CSV table of C-alpha atoms and ligand atoms in Angstrom, one decimal:
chain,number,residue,atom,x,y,z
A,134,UNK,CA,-12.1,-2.6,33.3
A,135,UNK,CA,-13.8,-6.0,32.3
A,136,UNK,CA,-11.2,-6.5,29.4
A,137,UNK,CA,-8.4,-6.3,32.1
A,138,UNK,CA,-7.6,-9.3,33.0
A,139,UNK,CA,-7.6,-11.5,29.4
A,140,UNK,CA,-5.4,-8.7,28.3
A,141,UNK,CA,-2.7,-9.2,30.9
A,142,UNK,CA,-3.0,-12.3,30.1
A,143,UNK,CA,-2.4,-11.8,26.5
A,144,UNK,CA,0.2,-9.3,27.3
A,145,UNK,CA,2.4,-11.4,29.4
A,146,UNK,CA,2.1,-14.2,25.9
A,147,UNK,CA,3.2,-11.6,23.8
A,148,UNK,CA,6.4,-10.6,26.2
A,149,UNK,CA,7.7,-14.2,25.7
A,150,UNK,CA,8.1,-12.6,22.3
A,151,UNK,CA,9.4,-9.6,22.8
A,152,UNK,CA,6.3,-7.6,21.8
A,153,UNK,CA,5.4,-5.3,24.1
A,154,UNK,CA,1.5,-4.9,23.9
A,155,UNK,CA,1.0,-1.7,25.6
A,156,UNK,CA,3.4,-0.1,22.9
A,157,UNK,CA,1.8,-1.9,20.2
A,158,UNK,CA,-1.4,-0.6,21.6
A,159,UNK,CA,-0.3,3.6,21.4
A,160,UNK,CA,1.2,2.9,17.9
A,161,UNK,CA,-2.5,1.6,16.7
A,162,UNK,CA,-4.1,4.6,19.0
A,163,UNK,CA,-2.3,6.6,16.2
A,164,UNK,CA,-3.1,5.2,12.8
A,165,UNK,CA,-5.7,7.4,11.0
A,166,UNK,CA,-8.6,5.3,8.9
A,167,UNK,CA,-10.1,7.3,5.8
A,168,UNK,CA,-13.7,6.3,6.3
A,169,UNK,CA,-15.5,7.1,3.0
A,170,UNK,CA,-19.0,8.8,3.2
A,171,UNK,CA,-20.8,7.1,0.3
A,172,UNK,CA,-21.3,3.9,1.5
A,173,UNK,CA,-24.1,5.7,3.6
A,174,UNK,CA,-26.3,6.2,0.4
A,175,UNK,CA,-24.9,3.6,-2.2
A,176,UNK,CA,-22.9,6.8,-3.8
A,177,UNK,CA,-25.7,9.0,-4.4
A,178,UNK,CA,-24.4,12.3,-3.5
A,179,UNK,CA,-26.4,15.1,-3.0
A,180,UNK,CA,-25.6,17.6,-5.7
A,181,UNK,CA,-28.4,15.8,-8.2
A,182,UNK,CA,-31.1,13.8,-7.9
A,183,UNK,CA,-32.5,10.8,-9.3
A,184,UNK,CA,-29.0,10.5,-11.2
A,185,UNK,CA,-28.2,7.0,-12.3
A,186,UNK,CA,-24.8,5.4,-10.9
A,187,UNK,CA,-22.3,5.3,-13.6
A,188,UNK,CA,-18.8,5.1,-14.7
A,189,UNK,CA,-18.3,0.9,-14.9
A,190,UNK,CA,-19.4,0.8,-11.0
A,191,UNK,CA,-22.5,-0.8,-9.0
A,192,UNK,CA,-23.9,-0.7,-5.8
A,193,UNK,CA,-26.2,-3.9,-5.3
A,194,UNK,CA,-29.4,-4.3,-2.8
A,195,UNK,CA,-31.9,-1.6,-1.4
A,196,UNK,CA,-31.9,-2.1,2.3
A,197,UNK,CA,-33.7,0.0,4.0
A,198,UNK,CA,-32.6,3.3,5.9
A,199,UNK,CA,-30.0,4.5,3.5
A,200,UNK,CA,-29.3,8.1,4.1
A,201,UNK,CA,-31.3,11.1,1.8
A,202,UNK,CA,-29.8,14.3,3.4
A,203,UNK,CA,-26.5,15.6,4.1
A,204,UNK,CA,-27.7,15.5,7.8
A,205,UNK,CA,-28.8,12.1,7.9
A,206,UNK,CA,-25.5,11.0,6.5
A,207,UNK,CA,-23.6,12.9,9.3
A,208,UNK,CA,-25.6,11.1,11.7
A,209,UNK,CA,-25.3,8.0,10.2
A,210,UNK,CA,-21.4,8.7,10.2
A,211,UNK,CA,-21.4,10.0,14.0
A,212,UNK,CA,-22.8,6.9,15.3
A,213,UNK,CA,-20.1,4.6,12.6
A,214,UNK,CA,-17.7,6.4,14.0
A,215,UNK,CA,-19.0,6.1,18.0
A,216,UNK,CA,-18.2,2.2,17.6
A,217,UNK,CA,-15.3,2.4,16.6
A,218,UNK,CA,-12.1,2.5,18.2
A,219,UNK,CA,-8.6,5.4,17.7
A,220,UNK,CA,-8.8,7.9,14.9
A,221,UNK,CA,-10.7,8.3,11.3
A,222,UNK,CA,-11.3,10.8,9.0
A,223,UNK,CA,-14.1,11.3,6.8
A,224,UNK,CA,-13.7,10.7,3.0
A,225,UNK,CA,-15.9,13.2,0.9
A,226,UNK,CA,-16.6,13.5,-3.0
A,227,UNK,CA,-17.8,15.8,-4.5
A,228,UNK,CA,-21.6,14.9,-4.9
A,229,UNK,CA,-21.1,15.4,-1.7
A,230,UNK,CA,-21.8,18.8,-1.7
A,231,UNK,CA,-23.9,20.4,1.2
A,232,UNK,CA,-25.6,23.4,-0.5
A,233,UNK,CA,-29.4,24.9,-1.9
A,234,UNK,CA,-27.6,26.2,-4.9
A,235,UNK,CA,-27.8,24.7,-7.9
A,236,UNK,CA,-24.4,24.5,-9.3
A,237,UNK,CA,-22.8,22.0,-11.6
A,238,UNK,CA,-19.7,19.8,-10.7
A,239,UNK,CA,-17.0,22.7,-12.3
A,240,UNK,CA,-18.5,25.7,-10.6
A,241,UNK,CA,-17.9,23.9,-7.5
A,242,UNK,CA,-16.6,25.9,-4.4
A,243,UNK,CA,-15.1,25.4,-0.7
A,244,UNK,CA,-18.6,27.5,0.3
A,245,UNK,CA,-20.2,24.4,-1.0
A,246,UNK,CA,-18.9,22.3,1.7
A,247,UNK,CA,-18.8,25.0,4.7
A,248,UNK,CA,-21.3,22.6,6.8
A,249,UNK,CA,-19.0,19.4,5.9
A,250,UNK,CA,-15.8,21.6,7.7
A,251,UNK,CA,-17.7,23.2,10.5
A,252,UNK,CA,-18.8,19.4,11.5
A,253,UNK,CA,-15.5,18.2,11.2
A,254,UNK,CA,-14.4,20.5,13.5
A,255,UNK,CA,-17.0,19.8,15.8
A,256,UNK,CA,-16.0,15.9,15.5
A,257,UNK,CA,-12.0,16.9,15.8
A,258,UNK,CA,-11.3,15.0,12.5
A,259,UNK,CA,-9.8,15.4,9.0
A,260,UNK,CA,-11.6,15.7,5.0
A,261,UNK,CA,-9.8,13.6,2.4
A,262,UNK,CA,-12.1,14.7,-0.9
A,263,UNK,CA,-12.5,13.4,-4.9
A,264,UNK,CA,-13.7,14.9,-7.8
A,265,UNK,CA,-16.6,12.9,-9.0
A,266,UNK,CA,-16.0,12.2,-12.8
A,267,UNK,CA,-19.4,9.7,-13.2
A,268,UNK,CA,-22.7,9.6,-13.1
A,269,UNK,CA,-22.6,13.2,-15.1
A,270,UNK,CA,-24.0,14.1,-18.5
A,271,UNK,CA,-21.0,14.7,-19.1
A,272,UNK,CA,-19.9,11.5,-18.8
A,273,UNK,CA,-22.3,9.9,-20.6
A,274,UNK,CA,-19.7,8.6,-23.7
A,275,UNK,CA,-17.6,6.6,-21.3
A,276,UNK,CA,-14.6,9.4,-21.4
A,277,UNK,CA,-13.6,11.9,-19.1
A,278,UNK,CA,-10.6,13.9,-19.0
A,279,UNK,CA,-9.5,11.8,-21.5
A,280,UNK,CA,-12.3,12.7,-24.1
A,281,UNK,CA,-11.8,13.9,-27.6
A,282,UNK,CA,-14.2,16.3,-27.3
A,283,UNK,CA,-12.8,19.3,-25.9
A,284,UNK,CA,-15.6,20.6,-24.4
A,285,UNK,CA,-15.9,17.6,-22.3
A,286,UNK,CA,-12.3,17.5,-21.2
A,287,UNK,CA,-12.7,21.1,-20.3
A,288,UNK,CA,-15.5,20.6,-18.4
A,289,UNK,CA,-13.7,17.9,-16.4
A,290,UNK,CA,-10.6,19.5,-15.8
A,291,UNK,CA,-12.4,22.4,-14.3
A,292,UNK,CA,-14.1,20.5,-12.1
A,293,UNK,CA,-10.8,18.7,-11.1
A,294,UNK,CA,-9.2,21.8,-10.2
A,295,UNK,CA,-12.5,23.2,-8.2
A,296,UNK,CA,-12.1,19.6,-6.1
A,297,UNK,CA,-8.1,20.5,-5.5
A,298,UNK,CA,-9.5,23.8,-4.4
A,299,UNK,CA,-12.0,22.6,-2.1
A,300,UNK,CA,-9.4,20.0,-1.1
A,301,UNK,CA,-7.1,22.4,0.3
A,302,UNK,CA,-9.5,24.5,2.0
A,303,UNK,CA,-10.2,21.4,4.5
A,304,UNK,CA,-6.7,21.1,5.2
A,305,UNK,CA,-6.4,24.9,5.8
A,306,UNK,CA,-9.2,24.3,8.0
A,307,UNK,CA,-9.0,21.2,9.8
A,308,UNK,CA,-5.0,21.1,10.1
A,309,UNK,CA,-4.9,18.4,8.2
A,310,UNK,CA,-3.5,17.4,5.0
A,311,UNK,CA,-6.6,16.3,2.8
A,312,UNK,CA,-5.7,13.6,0.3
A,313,UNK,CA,-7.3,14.3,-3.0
A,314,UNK,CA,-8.0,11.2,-5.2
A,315,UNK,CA,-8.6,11.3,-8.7
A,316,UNK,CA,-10.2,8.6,-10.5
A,317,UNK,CA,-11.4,8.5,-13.8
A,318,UNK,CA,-13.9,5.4,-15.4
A,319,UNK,CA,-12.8,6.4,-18.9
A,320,UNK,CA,-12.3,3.5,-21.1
A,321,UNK,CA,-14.8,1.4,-23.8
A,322,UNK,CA,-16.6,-1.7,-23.8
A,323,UNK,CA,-14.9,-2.9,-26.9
A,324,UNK,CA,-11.4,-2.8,-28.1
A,325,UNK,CA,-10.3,0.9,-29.3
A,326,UNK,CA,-8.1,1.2,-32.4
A,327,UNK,CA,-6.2,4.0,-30.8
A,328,UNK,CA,-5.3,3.2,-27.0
A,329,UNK,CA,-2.5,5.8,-27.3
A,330,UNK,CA,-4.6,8.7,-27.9
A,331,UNK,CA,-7.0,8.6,-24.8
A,332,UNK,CA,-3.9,8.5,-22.6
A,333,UNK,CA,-2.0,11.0,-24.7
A,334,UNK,CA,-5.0,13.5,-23.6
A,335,UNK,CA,-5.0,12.1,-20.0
A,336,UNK,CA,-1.7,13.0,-19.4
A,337,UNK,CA,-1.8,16.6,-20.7
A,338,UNK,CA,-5.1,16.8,-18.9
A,339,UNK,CA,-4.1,16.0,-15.9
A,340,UNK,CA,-0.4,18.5,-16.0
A,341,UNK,CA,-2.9,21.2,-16.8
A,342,UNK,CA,-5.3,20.3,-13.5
A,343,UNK,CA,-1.8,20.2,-11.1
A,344,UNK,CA,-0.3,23.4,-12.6
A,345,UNK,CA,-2.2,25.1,-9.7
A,346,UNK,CA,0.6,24.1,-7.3
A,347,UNK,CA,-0.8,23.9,-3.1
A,348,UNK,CA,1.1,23.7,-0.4
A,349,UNK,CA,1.3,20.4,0.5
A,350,UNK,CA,0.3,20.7,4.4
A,351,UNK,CA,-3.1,21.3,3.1
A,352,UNK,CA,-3.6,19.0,0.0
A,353,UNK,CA,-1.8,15.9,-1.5
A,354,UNK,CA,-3.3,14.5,-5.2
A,355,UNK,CA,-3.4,10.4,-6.1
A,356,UNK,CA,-4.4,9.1,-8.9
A,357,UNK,CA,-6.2,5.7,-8.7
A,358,UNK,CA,-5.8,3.2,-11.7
A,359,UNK,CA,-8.3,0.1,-12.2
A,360,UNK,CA,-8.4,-2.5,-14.6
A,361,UNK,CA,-11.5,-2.8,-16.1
A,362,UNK,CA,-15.0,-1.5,-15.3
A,363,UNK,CA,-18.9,-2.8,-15.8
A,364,UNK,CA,-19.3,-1.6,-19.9
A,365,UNK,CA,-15.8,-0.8,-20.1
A,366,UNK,CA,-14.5,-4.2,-20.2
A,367,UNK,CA,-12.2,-3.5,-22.7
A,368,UNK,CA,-9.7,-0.8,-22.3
A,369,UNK,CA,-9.4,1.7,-19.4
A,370,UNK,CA,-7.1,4.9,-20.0
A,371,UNK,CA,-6.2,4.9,-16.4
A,372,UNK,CA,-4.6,1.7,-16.1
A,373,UNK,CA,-2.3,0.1,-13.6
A,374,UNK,CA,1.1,1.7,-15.8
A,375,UNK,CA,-0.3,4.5,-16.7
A,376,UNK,CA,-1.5,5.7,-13.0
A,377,UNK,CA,2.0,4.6,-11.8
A,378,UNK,CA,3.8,5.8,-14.3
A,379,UNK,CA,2.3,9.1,-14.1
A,380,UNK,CA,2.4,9.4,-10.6
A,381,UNK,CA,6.3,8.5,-10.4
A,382,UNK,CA,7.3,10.9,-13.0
A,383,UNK,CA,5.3,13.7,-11.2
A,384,UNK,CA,5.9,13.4,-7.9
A,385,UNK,CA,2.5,12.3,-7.2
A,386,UNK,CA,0.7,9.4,-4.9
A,387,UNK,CA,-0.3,6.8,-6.4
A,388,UNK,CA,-3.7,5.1,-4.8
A,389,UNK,CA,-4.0,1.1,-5.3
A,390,UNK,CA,-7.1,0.3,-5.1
A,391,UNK,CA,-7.5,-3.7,-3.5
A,392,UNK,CA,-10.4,-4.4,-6.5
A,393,UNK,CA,-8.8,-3.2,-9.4
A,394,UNK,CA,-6.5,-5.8,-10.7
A,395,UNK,CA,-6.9,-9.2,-11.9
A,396,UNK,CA,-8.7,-11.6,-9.5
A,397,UNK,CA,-5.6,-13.8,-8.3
A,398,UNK,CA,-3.7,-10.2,-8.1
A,399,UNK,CA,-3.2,-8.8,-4.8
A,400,UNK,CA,-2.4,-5.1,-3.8
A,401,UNK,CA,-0.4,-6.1,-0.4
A,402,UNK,CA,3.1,-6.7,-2.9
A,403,UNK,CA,3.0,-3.5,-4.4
A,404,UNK,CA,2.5,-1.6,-1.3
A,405,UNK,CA,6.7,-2.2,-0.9
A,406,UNK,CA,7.3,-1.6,-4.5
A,407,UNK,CA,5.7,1.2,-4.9
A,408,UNK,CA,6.8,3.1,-2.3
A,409,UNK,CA,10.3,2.6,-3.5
A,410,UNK,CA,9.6,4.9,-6.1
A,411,UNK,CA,6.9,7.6,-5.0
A,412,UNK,CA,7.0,9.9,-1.7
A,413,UNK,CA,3.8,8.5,-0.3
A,414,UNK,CA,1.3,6.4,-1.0
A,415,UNK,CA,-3.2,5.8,-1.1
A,416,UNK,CA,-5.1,2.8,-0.2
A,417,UNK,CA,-8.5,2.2,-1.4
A,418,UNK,CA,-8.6,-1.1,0.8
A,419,UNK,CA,-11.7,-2.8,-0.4
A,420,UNK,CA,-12.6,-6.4,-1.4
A,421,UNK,CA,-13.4,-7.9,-4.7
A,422,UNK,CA,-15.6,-10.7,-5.3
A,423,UNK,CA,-14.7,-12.4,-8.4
A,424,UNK,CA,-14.8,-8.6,-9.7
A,425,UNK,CA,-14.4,-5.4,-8.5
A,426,UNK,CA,-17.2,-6.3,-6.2
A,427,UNK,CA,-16.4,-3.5,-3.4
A,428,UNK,CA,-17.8,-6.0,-0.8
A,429,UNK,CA,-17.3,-5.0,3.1
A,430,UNK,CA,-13.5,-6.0,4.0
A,431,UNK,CA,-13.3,-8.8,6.0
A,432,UNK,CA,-10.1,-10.2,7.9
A,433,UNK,CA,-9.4,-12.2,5.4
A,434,UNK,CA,-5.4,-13.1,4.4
A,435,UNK,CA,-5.2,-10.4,1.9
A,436,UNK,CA,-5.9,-7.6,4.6
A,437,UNK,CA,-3.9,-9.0,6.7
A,438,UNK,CA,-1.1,-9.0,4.1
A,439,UNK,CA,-1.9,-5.3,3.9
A,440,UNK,CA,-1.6,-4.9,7.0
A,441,UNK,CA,1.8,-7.0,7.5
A,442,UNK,CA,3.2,-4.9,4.3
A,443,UNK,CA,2.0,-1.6,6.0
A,444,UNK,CA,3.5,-2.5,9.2
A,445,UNK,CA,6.5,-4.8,8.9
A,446,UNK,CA,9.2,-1.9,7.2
A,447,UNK,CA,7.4,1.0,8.7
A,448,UNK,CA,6.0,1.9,5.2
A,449,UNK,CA,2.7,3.1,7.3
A,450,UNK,CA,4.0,6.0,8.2
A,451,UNK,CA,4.1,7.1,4.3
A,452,UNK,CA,1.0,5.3,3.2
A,453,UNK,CA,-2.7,7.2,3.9
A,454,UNK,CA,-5.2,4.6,4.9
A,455,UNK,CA,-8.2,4.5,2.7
A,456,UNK,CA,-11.4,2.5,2.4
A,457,UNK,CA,-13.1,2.6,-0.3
A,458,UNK,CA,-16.7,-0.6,-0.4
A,459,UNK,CA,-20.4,-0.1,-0.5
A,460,UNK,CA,-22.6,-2.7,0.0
A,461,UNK,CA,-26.4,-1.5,0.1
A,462,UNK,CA,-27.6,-5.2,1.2
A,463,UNK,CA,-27.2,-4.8,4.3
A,464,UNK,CA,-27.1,-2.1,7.3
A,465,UNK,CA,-24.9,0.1,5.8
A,466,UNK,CA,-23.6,1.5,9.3
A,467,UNK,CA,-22.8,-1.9,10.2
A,468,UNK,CA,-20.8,-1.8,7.0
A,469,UNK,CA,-19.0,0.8,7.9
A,470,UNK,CA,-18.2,-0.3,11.8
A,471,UNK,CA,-17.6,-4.2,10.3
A,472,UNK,CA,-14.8,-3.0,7.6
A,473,UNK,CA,-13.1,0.2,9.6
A,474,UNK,CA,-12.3,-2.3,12.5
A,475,UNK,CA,-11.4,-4.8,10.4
A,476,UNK,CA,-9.0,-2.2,8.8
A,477,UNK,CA,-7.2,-1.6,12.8
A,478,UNK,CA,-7.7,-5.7,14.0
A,479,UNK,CA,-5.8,-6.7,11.1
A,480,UNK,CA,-3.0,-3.5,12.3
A,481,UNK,CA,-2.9,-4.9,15.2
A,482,UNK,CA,-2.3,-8.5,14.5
A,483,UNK,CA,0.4,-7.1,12.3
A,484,UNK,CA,1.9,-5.1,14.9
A,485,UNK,CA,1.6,-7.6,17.4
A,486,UNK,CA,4.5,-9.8,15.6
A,487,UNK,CA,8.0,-10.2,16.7
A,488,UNK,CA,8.9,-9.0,13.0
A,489,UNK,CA,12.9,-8.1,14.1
A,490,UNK,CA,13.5,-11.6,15.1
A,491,UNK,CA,11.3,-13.5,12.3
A,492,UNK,CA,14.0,-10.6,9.7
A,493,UNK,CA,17.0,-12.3,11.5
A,494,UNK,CA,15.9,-16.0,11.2
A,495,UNK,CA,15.3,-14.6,7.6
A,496,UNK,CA,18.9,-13.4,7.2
A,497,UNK,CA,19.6,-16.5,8.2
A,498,UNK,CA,18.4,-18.6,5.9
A,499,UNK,CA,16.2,-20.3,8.6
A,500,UNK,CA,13.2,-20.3,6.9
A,501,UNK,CA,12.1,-23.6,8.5
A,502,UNK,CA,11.9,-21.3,12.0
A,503,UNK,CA,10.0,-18.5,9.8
A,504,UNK,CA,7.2,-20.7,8.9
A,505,UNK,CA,6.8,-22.6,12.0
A,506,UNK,CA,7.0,-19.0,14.3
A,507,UNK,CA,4.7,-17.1,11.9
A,508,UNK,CA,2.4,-20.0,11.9
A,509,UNK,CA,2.6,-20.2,16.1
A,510,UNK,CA,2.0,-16.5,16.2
A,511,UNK,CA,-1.5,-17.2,14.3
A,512,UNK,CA,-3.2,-18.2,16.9
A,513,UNK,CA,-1.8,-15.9,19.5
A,514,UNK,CA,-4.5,-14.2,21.8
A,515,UNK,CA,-4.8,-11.3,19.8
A,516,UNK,CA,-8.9,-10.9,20.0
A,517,UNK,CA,-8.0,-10.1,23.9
A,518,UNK,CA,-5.8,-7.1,22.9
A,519,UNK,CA,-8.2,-5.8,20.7
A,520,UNK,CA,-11.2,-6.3,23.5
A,521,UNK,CA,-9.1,-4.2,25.5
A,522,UNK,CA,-8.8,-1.6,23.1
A,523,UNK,CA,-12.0,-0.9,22.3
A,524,UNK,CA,-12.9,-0.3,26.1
A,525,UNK,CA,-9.8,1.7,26.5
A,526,UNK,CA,-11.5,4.0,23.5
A,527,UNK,CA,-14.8,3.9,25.3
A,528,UNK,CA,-16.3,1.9,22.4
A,529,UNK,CA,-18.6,-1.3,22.7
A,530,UNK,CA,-16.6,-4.6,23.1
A,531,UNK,CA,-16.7,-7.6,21.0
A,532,UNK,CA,-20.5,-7.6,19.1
A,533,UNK,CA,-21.8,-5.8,21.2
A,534,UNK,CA,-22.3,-2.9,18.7
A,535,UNK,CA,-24.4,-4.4,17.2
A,536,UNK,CA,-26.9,-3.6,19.6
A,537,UNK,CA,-26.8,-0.5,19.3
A,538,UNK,CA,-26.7,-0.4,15.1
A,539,UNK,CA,-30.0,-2.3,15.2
A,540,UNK,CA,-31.5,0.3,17.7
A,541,UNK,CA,-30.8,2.9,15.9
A,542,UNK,CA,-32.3,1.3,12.8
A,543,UNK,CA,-35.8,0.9,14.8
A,544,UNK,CA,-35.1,4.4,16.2
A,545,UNK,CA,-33.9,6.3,13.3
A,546,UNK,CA,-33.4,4.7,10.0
A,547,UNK,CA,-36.9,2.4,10.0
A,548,UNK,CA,-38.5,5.9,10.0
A,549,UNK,CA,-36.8,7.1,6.8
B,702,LIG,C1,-14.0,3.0,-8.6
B,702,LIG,C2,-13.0,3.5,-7.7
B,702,LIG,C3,-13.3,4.7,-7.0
B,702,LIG,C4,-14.8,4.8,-6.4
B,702,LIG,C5,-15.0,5.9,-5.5
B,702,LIG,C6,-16.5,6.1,-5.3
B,702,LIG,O1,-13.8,1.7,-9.1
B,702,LIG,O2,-12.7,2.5,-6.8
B,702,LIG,O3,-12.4,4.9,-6.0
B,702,LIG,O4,-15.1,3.6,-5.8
B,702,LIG,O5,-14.4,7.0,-6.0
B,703,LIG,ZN1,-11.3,3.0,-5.2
């Protein structure tokens, strides 16, 4: 292998440390990245057409190529998912839905997405699934769940529990637990008298959508809070204490989303908070830009304080990997193969730490040796680790995907 020899290289660095690489490299093999479908057609779905984005959320640019079909998304997905490196699922919502019928978002069924499980089966992955509470009618007042109106609430709520139905048909299916993720936009542009009453109705909304109890081998809920959205500036029902605060006194995940807090507010912290206090735990790992921006993650140090937090105490092994950006400015397959290995470069430079001895030098009060070692360890020969990697997963090395996005965009998408 042409990787070979850097990565002994590298290996035999990383033994001076005590990290054995080939370990680190079966742990990574392991990890399970939620790729979500709609960057592949800036969230458009497929259940209506010409329906306008909404819910306090925007996609930005009109590159070319985006996918229009169910079909083209799956091939747009197979060849994301051909670059990359060790194991993803797919992350569906309910727009999603593969079917000729014409059938509104609460008279969804699992038949609706028979074509979504018998490729997944084909590709030997795993469904993670939302309910899609935006860019509805329905939706149209800026509530939800959470409305006043009954009818709208009832409208909602069916179509939440349709999703948890759907949702645990994949995991019946595929053999894998699907993570369903609720998130709701519903909140004002200006300040509400009553900011009780909208998360009054929430709650009781959302008890009445998990009375229909699954087994948990084939579906787990979330429920994803956010600060503010575009036209809802001022109050959102589903905020950060209400989300966590809901999902701790239920039993249920909660799903921290990297772009819904305040800019200088990070998500990497919490991850060891919060899982102090719930079972497991959701990541939307995205990347705002001065707002909830959901630009493609970069290595940058917040994900690599994800990464660290996810790693360091083991908390990985209760935390579901999500991502959750959609940037329609550029090749939006590239987006996907740029942020999912971003996701697993910054795991591995988190698992390629020495994190037992930097905890005893911690104990020890020797923080002077802490900052010096994880400073050294920075520029450790990580990249050669990864290269190897890659190869060992029969996926391109280094850039050299890129070749093979931009020939499929003169083969396939150019002709869209
Ligand atoms: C919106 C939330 C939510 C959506 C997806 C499409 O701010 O982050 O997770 O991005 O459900
Ligand atoms: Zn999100």
């Amino acid at each position: 292998m042409k990787t070979e020899k850097a990565y002994l290289l590298a290996k035999e660095q990383y033994a001076k440390i005590g990290v054995d690489t080939d370990a680190v490299l079966e742990r990574l093999q392991n990890v399970v990245i939620s790729m979500h479908c709609w960057q592949g057609d800036d969230v458009n779905g497929f259940l209506f057409k010409d329906i306008e984005l909404s819910g306090g959320i925007q996609t930005t640019g009109n590159y070319p190529g985006k996918a229009n079909t169910p079909e083209e998304l799956r091939a747009d997905i197979e060849k994301a998912m051909s670059l990359i490196p060790g194991k993803q699922k797919l992350n569906l919502h309910a727009i999603y839905a593969d079917t000729d019928e014409k059938v509104d978002l609460d008279c969804l069924e699992p038949k609706h997405f028979e074509k979504w499980v018998e490729w997944a089966k084909k590709m030997g992955i795993g469904l993670d699934f939302n309910p899609t509470c935006f860019s509805h009618p329905m939706a149209d007042s800026g509530y939800t769940i959470s409305s006043a109106d009954k009818e709208v609430r009832d409208f909602w709520i069916r179509h939440c529990k349709a999703s948890r139905k759907i949702a645990a048909y994949f995991g019946k299916e595929l053999g894998q637990t699907c993570v369903t993720n609720h998130w709701f936009p519903d909140g004002s542009k200006d300040t509400p008298v009553d900011k009780e009453g909208p998360r009054k109705r929430m709650m009781t909304a959302l008890d009445e959508v998990f009375s229909v109890e699954y087994d948990e081998k084939y579906t787990k809920d979330a429920l994803e809070s956010k600060v503010f959205g575009i036209g809802a500036e001022s109050y959102t029902v589903g905020s950060n204490e209400f989300a966590l605060g809901y999902a701790v006194s239920r039993g249920k995940m909660y799903c921290l989303d990297a772009g819904h807090f305040h800019p200088t507010e990070v998500i990497s912290d919490k991850i060891p908070a919060v899982l102090l206090f719930t079972d497991k735990l959701l990541l939307h790992v995205s990347r705002p830009v001065r707002w909830d921006s959901d630009h493609v993650v970069v290595m940058d140090d917040e994900l690599l304080a994800i990464a660290q937090n996810l790693v360091r105490t083991n908390l990985i092994d209760r935390t579901y990997i999500g991502l959750d950006f959609f940037d329609a400015s550029i090749n939006r397959i590239a987006a996907w193969v740029i942020g999912t290995r971003n996701m697993q470069k910054a795991l591995l430079r988190a698992m390629l730490e020495p994190t037992a001895n930097l905890m005893q030098k911690e104990l020890e009060g020797d923080y002077t040796s802490r900052l010096a070692l994880t400073e050294e360890y920075k520029t450790y020969p990580f990249g050669a680790v990864w290269d190897y990697f890659c190869e060992k997963n029969g996926v391109p090395v280094g850039a050299d995907w890129l070749d093979e996005v931009k020939a499929y965009e003169s083969e396939v998408l150019s002709k869209r």
